[in-house]
mmCIF file of C-alpha atoms in Angstrom:
data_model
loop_
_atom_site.group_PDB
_atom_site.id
_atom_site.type_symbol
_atom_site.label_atom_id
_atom_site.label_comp_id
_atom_site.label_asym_id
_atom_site.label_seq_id
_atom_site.Cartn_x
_atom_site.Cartn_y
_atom_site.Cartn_z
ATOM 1 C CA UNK A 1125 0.000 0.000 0.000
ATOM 2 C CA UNK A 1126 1.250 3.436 -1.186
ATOM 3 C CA UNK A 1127 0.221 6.614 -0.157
ATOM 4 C CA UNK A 1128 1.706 10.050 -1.429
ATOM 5 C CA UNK A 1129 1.788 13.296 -2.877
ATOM 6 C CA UNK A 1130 1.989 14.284 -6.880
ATOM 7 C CA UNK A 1131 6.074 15.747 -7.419
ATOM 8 C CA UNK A 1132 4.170 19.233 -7.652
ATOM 9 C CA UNK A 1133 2.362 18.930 -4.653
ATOM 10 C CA UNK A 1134 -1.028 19.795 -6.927
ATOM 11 C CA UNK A 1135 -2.369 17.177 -4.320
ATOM 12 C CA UNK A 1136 -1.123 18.865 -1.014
ATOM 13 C CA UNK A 1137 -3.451 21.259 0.421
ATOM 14 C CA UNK A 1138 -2.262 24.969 2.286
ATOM 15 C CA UNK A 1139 -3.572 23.178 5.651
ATOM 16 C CA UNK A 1140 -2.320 19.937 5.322
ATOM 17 C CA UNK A 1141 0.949 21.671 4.414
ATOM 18 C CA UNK A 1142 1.091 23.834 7.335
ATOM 19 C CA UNK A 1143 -0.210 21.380 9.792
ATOM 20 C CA UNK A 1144 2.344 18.557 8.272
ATOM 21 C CA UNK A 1145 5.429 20.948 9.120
ATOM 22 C CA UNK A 1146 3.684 22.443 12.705
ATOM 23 C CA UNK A 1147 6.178 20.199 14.695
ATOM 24 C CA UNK A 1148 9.517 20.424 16.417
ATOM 25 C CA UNK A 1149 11.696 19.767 13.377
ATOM 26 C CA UNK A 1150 9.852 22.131 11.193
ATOM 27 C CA UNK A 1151 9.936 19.318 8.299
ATOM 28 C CA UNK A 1152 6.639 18.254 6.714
ATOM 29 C CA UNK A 1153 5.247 16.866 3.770
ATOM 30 C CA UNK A 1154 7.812 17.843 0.749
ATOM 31 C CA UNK A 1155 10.534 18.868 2.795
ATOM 32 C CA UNK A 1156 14.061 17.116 1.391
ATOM 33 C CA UNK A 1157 15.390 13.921 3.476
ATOM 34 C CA UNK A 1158 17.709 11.385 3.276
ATOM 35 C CA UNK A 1159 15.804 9.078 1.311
ATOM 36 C CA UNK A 1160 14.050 12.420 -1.230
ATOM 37 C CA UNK A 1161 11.071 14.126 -0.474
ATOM 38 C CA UNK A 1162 8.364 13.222 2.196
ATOM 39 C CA UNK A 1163 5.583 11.756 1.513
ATOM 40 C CA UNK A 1164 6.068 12.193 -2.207
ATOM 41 C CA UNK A 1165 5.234 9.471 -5.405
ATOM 42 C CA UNK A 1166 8.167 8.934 -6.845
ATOM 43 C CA UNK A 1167 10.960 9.644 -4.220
ATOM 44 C CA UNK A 1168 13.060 6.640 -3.211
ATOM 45 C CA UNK A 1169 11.497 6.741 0.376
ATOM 46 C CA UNK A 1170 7.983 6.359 -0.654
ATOM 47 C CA UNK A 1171 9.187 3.091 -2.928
ATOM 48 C CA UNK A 1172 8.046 -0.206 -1.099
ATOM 49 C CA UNK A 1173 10.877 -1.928 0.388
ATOM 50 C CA UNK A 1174 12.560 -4.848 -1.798
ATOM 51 C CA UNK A 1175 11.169 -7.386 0.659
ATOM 52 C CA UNK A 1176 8.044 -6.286 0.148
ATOM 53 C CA UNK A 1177 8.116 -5.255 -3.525
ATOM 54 C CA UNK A 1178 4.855 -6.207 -4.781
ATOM 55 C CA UNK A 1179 4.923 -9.966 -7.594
ATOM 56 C CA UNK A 1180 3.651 -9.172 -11.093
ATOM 57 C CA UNK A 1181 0.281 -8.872 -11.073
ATOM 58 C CA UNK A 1182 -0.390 -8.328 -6.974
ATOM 59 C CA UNK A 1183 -2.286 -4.917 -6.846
ATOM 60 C CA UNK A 1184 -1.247 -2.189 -5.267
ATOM 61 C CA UNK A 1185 -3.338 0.576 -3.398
ATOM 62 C CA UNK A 1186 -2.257 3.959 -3.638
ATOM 63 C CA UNK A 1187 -3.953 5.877 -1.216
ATOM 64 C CA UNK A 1188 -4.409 9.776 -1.145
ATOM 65 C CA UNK A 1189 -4.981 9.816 2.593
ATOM 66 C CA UNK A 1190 -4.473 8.836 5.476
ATOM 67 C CA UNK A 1191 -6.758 5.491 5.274
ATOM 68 C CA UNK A 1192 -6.264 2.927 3.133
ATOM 69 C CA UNK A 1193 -10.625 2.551 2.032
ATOM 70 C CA UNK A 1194 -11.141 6.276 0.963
ATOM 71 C CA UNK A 1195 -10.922 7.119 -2.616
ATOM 72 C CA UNK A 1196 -9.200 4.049 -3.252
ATOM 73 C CA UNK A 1197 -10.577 0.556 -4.589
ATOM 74 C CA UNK A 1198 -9.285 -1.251 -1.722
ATOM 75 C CA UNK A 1199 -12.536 -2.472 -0.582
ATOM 76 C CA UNK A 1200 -13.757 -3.483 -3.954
ATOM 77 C CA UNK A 1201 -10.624 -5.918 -4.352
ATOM 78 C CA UNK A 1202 -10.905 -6.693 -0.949
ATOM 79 C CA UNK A 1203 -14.349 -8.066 -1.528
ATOM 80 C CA UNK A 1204 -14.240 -9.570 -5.011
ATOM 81 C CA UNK A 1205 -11.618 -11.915 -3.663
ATOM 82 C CA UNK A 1206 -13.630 -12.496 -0.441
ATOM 83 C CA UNK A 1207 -11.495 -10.954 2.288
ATOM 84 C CA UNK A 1208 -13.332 -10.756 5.172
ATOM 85 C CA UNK A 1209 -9.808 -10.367 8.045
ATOM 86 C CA UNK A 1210 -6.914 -8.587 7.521
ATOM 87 C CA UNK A 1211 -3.652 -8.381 9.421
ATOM 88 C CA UNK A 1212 -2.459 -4.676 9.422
ATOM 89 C CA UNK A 1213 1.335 -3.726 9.472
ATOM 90 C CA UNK A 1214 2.984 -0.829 8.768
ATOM 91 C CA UNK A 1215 3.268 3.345 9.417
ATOM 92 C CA UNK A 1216 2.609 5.346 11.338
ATOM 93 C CA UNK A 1217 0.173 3.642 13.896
ATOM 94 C CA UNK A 1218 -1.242 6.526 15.460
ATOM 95 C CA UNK A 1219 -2.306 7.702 11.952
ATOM 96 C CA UNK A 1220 -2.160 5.998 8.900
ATOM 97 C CA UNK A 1221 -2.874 2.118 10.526
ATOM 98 C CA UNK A 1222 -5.128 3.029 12.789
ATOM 99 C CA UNK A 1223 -7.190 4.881 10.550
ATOM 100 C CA UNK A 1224 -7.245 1.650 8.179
ATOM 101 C CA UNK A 1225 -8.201 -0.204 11.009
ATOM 102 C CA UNK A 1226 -11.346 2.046 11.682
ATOM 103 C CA UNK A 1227 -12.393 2.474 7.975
ATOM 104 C CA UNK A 1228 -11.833 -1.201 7.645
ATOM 105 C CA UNK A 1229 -14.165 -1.876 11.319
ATOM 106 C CA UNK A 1230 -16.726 0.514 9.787
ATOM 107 C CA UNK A 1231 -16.749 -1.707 7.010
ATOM 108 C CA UNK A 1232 -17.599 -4.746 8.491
ATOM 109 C CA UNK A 1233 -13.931 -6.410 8.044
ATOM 110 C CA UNK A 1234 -12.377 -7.870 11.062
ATOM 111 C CA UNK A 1235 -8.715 -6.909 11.662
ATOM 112 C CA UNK A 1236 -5.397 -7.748 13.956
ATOM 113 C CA UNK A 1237 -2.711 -5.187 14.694
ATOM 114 C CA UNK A 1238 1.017 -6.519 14.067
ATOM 115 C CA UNK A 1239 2.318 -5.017 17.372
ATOM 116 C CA UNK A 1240 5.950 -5.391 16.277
ATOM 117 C CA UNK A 1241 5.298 -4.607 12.616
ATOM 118 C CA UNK A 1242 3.876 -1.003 12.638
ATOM 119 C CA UNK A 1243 5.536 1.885 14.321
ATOM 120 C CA UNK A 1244 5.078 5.938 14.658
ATOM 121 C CA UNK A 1245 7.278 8.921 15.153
ATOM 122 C CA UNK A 1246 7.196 8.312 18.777
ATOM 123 C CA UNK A 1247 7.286 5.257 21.013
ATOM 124 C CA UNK A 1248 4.177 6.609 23.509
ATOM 125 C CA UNK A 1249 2.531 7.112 20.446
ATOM 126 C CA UNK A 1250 2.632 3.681 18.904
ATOM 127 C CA UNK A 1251 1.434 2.395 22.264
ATOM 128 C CA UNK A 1252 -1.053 4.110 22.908
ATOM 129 C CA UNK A 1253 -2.382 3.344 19.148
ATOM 130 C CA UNK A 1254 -2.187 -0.179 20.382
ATOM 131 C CA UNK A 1255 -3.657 0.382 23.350
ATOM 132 C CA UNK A 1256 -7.390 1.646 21.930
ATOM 133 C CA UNK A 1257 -7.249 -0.727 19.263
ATOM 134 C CA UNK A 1258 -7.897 -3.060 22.284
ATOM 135 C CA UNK A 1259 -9.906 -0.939 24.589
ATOM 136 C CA UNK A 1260 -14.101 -1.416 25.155
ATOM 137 C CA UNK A 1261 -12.941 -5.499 24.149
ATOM 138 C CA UNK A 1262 -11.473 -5.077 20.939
ATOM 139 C CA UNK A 1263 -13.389 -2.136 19.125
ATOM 140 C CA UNK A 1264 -11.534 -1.838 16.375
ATOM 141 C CA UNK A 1265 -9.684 -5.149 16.142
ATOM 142 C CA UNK A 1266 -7.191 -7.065 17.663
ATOM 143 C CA UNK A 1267 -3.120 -7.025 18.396
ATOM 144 C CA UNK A 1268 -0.917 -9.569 17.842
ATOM 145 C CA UNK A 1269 3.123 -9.961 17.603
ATOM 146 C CA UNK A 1270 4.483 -11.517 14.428
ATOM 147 C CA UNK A 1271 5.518 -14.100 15.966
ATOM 148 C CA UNK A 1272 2.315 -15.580 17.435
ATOM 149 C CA UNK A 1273 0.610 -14.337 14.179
ATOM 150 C CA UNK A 1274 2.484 -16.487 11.899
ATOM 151 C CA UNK A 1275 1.945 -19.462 14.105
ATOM 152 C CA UNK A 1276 -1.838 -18.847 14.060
ATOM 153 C CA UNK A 1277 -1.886 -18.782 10.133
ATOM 154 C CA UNK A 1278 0.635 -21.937 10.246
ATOM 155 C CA UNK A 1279 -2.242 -23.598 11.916
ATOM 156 C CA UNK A 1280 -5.181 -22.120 9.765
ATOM 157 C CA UNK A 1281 -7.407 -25.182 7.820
ATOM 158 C CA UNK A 1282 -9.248 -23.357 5.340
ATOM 159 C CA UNK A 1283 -12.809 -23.835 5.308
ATOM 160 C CA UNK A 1284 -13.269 -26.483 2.417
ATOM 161 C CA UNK A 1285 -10.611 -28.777 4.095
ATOM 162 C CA UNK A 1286 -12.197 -29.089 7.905
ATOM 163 C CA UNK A 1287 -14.020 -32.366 8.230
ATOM 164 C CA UNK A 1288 -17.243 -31.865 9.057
#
């Protein structure tokens, strides 16, 4: 999943700039850093990772926002191929995942939080993120580490092979 912002910043609005550089370091959305611009298509930081580099043919959802269901065909994939759970990873969880996690709830899609596989610009704030996903019994979804995630789906018998 890709989100960014056109090279000319058409996309970028004056409060979304403003509010995206209203922090301690002054940088925001556009600013240069080590990896090209922030948050911009194109720029070796907003590539996926080569671990992660999507196989021919996988889609690949390029979201505007902050969520990963608005404006995007997400959902529509999601359901053709009858997705009903997801297992969310990634950055930054007190944004970007835990806004997918919402939009997804809203949705009627059931989700799990990779503990150890999302983070955000500050450790309180990735806990905390955590935290409500699991207040009021699991609102929103779920958390999980890797670890015990993996052996969960190592132990998964799809539907049409359980004997009945």
């Amino acid at each position: 999943m890709e989100s960014g912002h056109r090279a000319d910043l058409s996309t970028l609005s004056s409060r979304e700039a403003y509010r995206s550089m209203n922090n301690a370091s002054g940088l925001g959305i556009g600013s240069p850093g080590p990896l090209g611009r922030l948050l911009v298509r194109g720029e070796e930081g907003h590539d996926t990772i080569p671990e992660l580099y999507p196989i021919f043919g996988e889609p690949v959802i390029d979201k505007p926002g902050r969520g990963a269901f608005g404006h995007t065909d997400f959902e529509l994939l999601l359901r053709i191929r009858g997705i009903r759970n997801l297992i969310i990873a990634g950055v930054t969880t007190d944004v970007c995942v835990t806004s997918t996690m919402r939009e997804a709830n809203d949705r009627n899609f059931d989700c799990v939080l990779i503990e150890d596989g999302a983070a955000a610009s500050e450790e309180n704030l990735h806990l905390a993120a955590c935290e409500m996903v699991k207040t009021e019994g699991g609102i929103f979804g779920a958390t999980a580490k890797l670890d015990d995630a993996v052996s969960a789906i190592g132990r998964f018998v799809p539907v049409n092979d359980q004997k009945r």
